[in-house]
JSON list of C-alpha atoms in Angstrom, two decimals:
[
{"chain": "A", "resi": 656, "resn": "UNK", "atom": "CA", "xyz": [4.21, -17.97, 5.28]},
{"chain": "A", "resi": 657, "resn": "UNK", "atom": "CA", "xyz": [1.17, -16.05, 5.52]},
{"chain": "A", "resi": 658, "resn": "UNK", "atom": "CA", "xyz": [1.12, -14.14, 2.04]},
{"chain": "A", "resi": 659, "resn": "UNK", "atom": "CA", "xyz": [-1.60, -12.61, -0.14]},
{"chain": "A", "resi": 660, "resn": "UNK", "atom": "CA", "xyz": [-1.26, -13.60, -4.33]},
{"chain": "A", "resi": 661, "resn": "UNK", "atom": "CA", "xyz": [-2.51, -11.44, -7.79]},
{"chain": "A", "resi": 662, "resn": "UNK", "atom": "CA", "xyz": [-1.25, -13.90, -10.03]},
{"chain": "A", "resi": 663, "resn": "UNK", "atom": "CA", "xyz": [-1.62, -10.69, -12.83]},
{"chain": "A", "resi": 664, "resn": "UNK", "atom": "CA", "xyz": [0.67, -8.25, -13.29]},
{"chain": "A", "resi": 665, "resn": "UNK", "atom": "CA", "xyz": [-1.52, -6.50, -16.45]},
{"chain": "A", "resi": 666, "resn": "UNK", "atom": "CA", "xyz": [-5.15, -6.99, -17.27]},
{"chain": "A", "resi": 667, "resn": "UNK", "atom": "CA", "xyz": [-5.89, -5.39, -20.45]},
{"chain": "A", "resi": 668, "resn": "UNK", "atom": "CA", "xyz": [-10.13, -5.50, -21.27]},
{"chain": "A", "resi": 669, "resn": "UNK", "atom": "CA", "xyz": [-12.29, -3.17, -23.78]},
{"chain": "A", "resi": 670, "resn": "UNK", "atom": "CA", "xyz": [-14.30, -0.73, -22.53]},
{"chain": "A", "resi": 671, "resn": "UNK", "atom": "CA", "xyz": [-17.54, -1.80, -21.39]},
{"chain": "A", "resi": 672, "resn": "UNK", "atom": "CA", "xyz": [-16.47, -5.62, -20.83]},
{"chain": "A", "resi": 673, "resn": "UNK", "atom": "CA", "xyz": [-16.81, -7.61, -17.56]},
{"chain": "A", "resi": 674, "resn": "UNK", "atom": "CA", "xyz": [-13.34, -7.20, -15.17]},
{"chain": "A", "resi": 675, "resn": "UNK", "atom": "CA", "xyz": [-12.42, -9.46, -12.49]},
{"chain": "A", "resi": 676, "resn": "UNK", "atom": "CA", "xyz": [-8.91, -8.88, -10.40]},
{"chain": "A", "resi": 677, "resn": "UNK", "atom": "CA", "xyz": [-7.62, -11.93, -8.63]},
{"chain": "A", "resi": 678, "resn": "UNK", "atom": "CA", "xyz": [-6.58, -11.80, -5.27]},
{"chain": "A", "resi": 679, "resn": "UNK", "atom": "CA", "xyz": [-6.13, -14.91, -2.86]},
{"chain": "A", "resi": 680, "resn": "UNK", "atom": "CA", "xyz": [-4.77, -15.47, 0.40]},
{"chain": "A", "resi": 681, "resn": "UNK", "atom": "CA", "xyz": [-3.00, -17.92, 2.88]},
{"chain": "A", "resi": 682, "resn": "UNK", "atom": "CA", "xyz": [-4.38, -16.69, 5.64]},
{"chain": "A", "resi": 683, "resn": "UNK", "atom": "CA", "xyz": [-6.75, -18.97, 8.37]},
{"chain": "A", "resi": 684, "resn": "UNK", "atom": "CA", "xyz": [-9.09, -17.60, 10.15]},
{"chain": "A", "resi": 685, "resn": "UNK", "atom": "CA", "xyz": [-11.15, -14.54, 9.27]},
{"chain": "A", "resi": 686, "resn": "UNK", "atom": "CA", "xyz": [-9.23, -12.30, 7.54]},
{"chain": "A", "resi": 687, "resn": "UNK", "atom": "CA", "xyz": [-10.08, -8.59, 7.07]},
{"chain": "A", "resi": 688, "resn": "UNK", "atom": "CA", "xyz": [-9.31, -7.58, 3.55]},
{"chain": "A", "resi": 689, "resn": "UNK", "atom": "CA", "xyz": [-9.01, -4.63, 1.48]},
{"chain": "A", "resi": 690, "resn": "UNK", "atom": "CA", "xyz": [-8.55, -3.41, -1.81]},
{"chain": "A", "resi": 691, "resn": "UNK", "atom": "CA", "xyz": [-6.58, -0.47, -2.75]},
{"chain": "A", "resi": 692, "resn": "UNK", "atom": "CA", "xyz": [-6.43, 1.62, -5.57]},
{"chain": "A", "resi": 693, "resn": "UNK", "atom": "CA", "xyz": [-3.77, 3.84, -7.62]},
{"chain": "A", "resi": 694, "resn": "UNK", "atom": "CA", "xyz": [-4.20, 6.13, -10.35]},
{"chain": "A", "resi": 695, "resn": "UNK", "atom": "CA", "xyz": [-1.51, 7.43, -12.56]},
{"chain": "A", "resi": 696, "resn": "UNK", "atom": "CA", "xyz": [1.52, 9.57, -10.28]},
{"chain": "A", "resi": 697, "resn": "UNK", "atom": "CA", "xyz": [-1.48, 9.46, -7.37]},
{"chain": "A", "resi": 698, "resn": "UNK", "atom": "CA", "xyz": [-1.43, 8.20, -3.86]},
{"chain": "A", "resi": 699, "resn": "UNK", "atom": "CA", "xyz": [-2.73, 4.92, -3.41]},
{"chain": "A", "resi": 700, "resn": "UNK", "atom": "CA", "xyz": [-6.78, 5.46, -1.78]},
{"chain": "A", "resi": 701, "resn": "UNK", "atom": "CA", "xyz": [-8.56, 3.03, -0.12]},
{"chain": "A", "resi": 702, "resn": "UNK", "atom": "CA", "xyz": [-11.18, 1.54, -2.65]},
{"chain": "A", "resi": 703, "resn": "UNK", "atom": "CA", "xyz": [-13.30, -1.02, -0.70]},
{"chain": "A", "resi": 704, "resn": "UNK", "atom": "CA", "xyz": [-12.95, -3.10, 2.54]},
{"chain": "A", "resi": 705, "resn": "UNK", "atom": "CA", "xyz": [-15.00, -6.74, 2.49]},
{"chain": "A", "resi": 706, "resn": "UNK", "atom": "CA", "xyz": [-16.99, -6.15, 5.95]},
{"chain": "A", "resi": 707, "resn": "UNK", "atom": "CA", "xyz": [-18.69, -3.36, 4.81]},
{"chain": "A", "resi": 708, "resn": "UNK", "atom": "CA", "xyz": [-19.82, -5.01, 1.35]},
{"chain": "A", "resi": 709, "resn": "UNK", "atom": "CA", "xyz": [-19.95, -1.67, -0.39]},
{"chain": "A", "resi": 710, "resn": "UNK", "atom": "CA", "xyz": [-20.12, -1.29, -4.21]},
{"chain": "A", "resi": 711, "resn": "UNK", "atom": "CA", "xyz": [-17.42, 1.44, -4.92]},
{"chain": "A", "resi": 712, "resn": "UNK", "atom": "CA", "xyz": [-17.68, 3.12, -8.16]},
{"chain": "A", "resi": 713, "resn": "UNK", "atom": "CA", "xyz": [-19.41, -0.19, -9.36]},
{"chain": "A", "resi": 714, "resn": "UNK", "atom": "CA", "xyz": [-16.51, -2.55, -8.23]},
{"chain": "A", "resi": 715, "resn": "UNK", "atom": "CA", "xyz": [-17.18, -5.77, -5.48]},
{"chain": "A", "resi": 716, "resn": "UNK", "atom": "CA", "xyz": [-15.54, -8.03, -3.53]},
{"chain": "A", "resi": 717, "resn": "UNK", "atom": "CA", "xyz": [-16.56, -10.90, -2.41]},
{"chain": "A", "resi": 718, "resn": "UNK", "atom": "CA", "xyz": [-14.71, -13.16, 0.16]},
{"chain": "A", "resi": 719, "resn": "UNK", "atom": "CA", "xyz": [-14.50, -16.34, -0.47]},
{"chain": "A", "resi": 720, "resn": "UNK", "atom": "CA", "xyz": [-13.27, -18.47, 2.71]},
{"chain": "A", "resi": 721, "resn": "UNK", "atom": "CA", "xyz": [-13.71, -21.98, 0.54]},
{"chain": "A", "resi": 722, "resn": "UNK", "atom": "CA", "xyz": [-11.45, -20.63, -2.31]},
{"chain": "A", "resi": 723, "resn": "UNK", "atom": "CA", "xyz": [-9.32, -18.01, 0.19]},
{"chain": "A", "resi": 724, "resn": "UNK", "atom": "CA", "xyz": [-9.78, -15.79, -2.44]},
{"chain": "A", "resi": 725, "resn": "UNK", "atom": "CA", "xyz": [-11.14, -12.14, -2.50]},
{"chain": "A", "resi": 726, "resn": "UNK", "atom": "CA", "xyz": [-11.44, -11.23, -6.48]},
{"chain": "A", "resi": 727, "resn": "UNK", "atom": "CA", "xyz": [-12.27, -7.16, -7.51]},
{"chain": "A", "resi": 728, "resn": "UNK", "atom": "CA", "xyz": [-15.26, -7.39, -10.02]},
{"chain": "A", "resi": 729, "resn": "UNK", "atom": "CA", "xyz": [-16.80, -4.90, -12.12]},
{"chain": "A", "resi": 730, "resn": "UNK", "atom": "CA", "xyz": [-19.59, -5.78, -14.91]},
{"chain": "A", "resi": 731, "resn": "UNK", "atom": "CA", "xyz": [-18.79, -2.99, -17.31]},
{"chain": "A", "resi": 732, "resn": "UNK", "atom": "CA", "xyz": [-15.10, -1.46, -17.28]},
{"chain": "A", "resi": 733, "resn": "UNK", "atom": "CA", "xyz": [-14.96, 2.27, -17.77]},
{"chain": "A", "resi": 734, "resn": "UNK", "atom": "CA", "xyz": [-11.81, 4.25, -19.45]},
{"chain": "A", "resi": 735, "resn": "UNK", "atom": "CA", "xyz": [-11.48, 5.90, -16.35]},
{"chain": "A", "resi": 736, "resn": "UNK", "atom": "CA", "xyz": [-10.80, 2.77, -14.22]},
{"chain": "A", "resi": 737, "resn": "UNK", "atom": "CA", "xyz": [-7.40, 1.84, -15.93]},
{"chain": "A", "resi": 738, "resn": "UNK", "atom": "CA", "xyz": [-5.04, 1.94, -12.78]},
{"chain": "A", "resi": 739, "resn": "UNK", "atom": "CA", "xyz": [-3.21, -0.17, -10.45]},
{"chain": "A", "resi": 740, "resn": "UNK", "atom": "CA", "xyz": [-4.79, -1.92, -7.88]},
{"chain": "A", "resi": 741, "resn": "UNK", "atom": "CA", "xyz": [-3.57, -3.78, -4.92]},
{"chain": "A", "resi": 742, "resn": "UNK", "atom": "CA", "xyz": [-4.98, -6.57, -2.23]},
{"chain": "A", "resi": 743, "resn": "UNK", "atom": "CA", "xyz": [-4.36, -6.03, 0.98]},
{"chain": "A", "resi": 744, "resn": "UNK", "atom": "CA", "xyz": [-4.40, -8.43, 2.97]},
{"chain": "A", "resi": 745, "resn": "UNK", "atom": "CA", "xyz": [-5.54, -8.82, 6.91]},
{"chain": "A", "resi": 746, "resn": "UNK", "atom": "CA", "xyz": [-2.68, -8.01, 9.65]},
{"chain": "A", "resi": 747, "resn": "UNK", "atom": "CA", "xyz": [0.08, -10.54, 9.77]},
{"chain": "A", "resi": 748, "resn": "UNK", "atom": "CA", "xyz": [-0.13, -10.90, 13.51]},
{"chain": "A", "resi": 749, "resn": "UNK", "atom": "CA", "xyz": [2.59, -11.79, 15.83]},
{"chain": "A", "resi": 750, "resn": "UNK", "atom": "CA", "xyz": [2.63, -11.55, 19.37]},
{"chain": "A", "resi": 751, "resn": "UNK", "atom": "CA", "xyz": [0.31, -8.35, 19.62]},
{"chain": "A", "resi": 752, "resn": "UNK", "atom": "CA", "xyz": [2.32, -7.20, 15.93]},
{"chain": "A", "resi": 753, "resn": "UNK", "atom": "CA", "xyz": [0.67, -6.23, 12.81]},
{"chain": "A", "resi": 754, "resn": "UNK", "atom": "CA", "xyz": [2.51, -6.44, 9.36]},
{"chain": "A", "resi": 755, "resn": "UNK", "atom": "CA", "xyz": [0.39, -4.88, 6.85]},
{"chain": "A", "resi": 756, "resn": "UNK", "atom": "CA", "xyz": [1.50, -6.44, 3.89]},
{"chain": "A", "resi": 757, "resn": "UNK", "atom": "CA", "xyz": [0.33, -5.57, 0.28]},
{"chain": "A", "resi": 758, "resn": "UNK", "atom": "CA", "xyz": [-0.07, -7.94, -2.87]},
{"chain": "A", "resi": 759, "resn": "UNK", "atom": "CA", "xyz": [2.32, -7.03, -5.90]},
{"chain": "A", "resi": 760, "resn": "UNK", "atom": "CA", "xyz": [-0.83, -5.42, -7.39]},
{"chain": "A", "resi": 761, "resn": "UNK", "atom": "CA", "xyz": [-2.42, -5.81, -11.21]},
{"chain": "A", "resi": 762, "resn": "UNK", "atom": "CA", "xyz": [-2.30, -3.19, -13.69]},
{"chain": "A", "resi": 763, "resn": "UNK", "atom": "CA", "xyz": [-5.63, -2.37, -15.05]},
{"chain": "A", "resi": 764, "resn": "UNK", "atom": "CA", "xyz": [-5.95, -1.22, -19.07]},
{"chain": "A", "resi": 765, "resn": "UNK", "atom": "CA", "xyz": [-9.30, -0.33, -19.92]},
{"chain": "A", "resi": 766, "resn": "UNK", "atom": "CA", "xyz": [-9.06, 0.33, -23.64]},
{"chain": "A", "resi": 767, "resn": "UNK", "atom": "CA", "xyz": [-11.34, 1.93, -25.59]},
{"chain": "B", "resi": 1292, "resn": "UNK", "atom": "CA", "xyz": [-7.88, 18.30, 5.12]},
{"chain": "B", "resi": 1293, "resn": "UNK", "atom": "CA", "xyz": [-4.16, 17.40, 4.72]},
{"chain": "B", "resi": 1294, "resn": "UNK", "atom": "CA", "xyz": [-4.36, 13.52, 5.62]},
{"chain": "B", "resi": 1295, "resn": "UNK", "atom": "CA", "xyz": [-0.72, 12.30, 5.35]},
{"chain": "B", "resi": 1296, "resn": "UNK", "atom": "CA", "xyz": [2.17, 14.70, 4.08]},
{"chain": "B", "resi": 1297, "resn": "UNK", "atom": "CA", "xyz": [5.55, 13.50, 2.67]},
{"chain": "B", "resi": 1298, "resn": "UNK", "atom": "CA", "xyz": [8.36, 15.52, 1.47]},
{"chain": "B", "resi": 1299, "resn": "UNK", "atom": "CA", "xyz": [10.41, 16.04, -0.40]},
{"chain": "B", "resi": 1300, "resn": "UNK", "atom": "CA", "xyz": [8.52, 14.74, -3.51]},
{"chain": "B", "resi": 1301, "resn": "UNK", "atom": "CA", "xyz": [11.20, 14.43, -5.51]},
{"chain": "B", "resi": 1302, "resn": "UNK", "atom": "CA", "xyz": [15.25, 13.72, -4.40]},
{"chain": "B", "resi": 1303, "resn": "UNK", "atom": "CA", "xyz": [18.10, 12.71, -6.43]},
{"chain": "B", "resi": 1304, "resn": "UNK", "atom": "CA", "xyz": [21.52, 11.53, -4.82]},
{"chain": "B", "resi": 1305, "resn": "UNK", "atom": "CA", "xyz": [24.57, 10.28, -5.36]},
{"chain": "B", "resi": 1306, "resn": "UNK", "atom": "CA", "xyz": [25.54, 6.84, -4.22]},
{"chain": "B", "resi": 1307, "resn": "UNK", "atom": "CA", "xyz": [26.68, 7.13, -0.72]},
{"chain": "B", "resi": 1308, "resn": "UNK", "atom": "CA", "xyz": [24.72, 10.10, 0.39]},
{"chain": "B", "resi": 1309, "resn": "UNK", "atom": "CA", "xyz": [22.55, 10.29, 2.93]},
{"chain": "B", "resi": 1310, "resn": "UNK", "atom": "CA", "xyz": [19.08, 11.80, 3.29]},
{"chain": "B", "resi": 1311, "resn": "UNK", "atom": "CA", "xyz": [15.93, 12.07, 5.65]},
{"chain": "B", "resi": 1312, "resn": "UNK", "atom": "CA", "xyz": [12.56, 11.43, 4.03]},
{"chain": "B", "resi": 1313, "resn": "UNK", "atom": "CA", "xyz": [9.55, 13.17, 6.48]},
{"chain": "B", "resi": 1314, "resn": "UNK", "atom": "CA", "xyz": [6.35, 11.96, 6.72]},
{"chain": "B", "resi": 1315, "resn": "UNK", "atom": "CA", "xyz": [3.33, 13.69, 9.26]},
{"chain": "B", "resi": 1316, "resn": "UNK", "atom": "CA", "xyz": [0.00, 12.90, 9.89]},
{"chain": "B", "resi": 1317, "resn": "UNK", "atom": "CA", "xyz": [-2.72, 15.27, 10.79]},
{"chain": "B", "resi": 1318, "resn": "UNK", "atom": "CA", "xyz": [-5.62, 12.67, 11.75]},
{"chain": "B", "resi": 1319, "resn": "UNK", "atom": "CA", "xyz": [-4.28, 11.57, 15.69]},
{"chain": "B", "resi": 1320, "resn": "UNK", "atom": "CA", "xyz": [-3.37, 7.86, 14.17]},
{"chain": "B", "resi": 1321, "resn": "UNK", "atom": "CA", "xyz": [-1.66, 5.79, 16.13]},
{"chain": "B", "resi": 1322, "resn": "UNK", "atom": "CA", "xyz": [0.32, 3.76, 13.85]},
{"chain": "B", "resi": 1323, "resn": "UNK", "atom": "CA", "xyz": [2.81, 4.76, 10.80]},
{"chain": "B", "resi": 1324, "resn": "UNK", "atom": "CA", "xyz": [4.40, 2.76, 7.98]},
{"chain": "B", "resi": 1325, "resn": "UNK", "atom": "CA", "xyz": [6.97, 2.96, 5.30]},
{"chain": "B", "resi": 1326, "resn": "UNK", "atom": "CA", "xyz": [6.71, 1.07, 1.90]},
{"chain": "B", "resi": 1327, "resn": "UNK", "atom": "CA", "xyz": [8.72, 1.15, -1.40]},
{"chain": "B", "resi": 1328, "resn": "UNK", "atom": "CA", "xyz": [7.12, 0.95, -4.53]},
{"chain": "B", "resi": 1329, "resn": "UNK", "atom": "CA", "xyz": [9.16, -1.01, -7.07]},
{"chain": "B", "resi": 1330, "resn": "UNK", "atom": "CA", "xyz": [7.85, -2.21, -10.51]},
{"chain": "B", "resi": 1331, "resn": "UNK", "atom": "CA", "xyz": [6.83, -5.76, -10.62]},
{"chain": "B", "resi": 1332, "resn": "UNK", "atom": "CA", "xyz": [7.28, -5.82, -6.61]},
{"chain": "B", "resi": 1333, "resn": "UNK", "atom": "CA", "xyz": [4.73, -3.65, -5.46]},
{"chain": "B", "resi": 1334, "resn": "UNK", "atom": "CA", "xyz": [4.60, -2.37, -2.19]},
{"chain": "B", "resi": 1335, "resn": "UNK", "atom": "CA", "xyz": [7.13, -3.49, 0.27]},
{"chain": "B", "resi": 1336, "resn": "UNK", "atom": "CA", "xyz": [6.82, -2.52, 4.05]},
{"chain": "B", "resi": 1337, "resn": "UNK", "atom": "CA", "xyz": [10.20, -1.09, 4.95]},
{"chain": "B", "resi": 1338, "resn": "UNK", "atom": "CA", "xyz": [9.27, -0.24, 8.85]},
{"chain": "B", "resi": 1339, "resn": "UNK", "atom": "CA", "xyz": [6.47, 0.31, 10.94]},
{"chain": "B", "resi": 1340, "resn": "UNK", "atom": "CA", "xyz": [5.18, 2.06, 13.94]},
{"chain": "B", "resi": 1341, "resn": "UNK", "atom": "CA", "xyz": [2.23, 0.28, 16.00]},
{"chain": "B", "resi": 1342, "resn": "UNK", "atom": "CA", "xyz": [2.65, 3.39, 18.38]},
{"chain": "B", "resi": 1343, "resn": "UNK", "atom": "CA", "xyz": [4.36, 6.41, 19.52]},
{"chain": "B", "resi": 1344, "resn": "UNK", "atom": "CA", "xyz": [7.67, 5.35, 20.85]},
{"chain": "B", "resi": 1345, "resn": "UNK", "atom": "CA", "xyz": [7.55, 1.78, 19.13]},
{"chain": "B", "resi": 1346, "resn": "UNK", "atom": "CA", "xyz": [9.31, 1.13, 15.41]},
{"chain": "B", "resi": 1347, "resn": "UNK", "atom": "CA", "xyz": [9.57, -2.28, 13.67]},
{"chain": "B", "resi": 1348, "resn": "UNK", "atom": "CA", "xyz": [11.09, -3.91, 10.99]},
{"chain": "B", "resi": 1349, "resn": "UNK", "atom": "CA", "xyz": [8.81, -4.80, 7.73]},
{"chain": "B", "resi": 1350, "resn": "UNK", "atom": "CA", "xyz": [10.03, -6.95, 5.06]},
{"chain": "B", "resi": 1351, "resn": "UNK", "atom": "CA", "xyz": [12.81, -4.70, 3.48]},
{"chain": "B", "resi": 1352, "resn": "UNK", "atom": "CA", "xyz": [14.49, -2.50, 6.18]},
{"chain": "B", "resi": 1353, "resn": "UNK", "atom": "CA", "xyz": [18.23, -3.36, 5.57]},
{"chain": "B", "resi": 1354, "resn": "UNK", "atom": "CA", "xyz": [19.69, 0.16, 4.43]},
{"chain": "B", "resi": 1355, "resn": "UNK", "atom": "CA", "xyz": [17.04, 2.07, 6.52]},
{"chain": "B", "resi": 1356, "resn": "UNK", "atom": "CA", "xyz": [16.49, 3.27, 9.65]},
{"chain": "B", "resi": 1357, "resn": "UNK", "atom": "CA", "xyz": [13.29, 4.97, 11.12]},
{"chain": "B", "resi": 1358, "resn": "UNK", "atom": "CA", "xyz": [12.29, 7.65, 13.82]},
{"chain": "B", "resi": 1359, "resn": "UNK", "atom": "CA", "xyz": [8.93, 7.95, 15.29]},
{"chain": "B", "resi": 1360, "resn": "UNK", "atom": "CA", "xyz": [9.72, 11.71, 16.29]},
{"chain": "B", "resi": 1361, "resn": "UNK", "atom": "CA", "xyz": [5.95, 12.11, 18.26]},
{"chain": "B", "resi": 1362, "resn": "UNK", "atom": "CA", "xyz": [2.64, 10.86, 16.97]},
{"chain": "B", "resi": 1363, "resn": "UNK", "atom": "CA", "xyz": [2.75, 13.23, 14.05]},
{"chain": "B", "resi": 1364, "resn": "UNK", "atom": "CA", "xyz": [5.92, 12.60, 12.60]},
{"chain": "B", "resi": 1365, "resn": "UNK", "atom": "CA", "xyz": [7.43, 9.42, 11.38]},
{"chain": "B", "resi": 1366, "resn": "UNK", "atom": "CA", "xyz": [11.12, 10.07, 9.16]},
{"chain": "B", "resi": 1367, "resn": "UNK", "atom": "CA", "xyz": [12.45, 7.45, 7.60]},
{"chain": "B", "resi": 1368, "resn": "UNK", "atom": "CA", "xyz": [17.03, 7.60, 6.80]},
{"chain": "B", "resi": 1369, "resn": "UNK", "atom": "CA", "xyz": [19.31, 6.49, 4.42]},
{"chain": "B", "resi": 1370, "resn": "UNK", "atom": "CA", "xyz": [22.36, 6.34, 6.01]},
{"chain": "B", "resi": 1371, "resn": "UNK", "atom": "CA", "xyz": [24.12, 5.56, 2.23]},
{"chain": "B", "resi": 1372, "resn": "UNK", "atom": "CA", "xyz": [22.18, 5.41, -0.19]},
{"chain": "B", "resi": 1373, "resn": "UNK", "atom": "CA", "xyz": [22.77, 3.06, -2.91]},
{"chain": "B", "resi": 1374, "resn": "UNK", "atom": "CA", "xyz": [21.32, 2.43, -6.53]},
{"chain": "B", "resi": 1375, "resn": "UNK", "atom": "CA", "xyz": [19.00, -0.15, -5.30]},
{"chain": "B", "resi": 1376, "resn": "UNK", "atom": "CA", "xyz": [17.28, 2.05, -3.21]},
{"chain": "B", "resi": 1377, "resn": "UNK", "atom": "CA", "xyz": [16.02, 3.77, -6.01]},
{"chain": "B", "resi": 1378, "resn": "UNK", "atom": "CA", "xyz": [11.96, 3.63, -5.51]},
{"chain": "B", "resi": 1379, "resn": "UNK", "atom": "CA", "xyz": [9.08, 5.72, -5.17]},
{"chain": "B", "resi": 1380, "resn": "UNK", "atom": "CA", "xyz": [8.54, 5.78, -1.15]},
{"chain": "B", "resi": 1381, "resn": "UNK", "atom": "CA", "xyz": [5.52, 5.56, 0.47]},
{"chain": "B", "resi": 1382, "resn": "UNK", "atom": "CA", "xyz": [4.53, 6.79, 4.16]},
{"chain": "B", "resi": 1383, "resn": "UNK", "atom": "CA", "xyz": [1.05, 5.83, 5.33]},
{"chain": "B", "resi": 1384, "resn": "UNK", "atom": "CA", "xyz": [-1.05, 5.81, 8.48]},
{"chain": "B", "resi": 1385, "resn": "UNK", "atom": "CA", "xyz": [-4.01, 4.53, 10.33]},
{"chain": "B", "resi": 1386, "resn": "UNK", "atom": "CA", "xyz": [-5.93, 4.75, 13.57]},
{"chain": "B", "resi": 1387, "resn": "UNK", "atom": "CA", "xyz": [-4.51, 1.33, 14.64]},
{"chain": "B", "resi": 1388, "resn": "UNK", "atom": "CA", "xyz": [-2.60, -1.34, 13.68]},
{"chain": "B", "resi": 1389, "resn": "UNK", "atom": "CA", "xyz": [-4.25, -3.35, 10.92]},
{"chain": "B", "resi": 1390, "resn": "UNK", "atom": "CA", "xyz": [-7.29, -1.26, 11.62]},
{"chain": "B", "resi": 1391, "resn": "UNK", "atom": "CA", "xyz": [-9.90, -1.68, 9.61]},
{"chain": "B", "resi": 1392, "resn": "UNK", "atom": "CA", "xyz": [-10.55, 1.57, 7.89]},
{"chain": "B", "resi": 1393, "resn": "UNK", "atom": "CA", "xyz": [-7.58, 0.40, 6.39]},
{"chain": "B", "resi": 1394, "resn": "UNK", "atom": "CA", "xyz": [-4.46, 3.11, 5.63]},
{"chain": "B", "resi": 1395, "resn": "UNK", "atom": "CA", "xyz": [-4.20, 6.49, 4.78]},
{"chain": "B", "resi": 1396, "resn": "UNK", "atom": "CA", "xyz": [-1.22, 7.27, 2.25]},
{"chain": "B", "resi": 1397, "resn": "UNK", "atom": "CA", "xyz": [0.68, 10.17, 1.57]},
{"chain": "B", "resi": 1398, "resn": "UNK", "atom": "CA", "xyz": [1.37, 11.23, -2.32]},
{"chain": "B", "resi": 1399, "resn": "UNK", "atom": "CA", "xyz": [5.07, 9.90, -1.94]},
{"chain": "B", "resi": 1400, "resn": "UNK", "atom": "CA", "xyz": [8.80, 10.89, -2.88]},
{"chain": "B", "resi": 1401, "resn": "UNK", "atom": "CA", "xyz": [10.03, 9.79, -5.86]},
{"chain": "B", "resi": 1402, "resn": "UNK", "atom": "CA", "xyz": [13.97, 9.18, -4.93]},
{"chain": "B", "resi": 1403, "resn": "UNK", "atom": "CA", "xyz": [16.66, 8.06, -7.40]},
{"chain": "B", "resi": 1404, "resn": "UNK", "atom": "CA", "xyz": [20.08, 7.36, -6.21]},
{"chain": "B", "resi": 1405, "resn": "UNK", "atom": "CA", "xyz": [23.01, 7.56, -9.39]}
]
């Protein structure tokens, strides 16, 4: 089944230390991919999307087709950054469907 | 500048109620969703809407059913509620399906059935 995997539920890093959030995917093809991003009691906001290769508040994502993998990267956490954050995945097509389904998400703890 | 709006934001009920949970969109999207947001889950797809006048199941729906009222308004029903259904739940929208821009989410309802 076509599913999208962040093997960490908490990622815990000091303030000011590389962070890298794991996301891969099943998916063939070209996916579109996303990542999402919820601070405490807020709505979840779109934080990047790969095919516009933005920097967002100093956070990248790079797709990797070889390693189906699409990890969130950031070279120097900030306090302010501790949330959750999901993958999205591309549509789960299906006869002109779309399924847009999420990754179980990683809890980010910047500490200070 | 509203986006997506959801309400109520907070419900309690009693096991075998029922209730309605709104969700509208001010942004002329096409497509509407439903999620539940569990701990250790994440977000589930409970139904979907491609279009006006379409619905579709998503990976949880048993216990649900949706409406797409007009292009605005997407409710989402408990017919009896149960203590599993006990989530915070998430409407959302975009311009099209899978679009993407990617989804635009409303601030959710916070529901606990006893």
């Amino acid at each position: 089944a076509q599913r999208v995997t962040q093997p960490e539920k908490l990622l815990s890093v000091f303030k000011g230390a590389p962070v890298e959030l794991k996301c891969n995917y099943s998916y063939s093809g070209s996916p579109e991919l996303f990542w999402y991003v919820q601070y405490s009691r807020q709505r979840l906001q779109l934080l990047l999307r790969h095919i516009s290769r933005e920097s967002i508040k100093g956070f990248t994502a790079d797709l990797n087709k070889g390693e189906t993998s699409f990890h969130l990267k950031k070279p120097f956490a900030q306090e302010e950054d501790s949330a959750m954050y999901y993958c999205a995945p591309p549509r789960g097509s299906r006869a002109g469907t779309y399924k847009y389904i999420f990754g179980t998400g990683t809890r980010l703890k910047v500490l200070a | 500048n509203a986006g997506v709006t959801q309400t109520p934001k907070f419900q309690v009920l009693k096991t075998g109620q029922s209730m309605t949970l709104q969700c509208a969109q001010d942004m002329n999207h096409n497509s509407m969703y439903w999620y539940r947001q569990d701990p250790g889950m994440g977000l589930r797809l409970i139904y979907y809407s491609a279009s006006e006048g379409t619905t579709d199941k998503g990976e949880v729906p048993n216990g649900y059913n949706v409406s797409r009222l007009n292009k605005r308004e997407f409710s989402l029903r408990l017919e009896s509620a149960a203590p599993s259904q006990t989530s915070v739940y998430f409407c959302a929208s975009s311009a099209t399906p899978g679009t993407a821009y990617g989804y635009t989410f409303g601030s959710g309802t916070r529901l606990t059935v006893v």
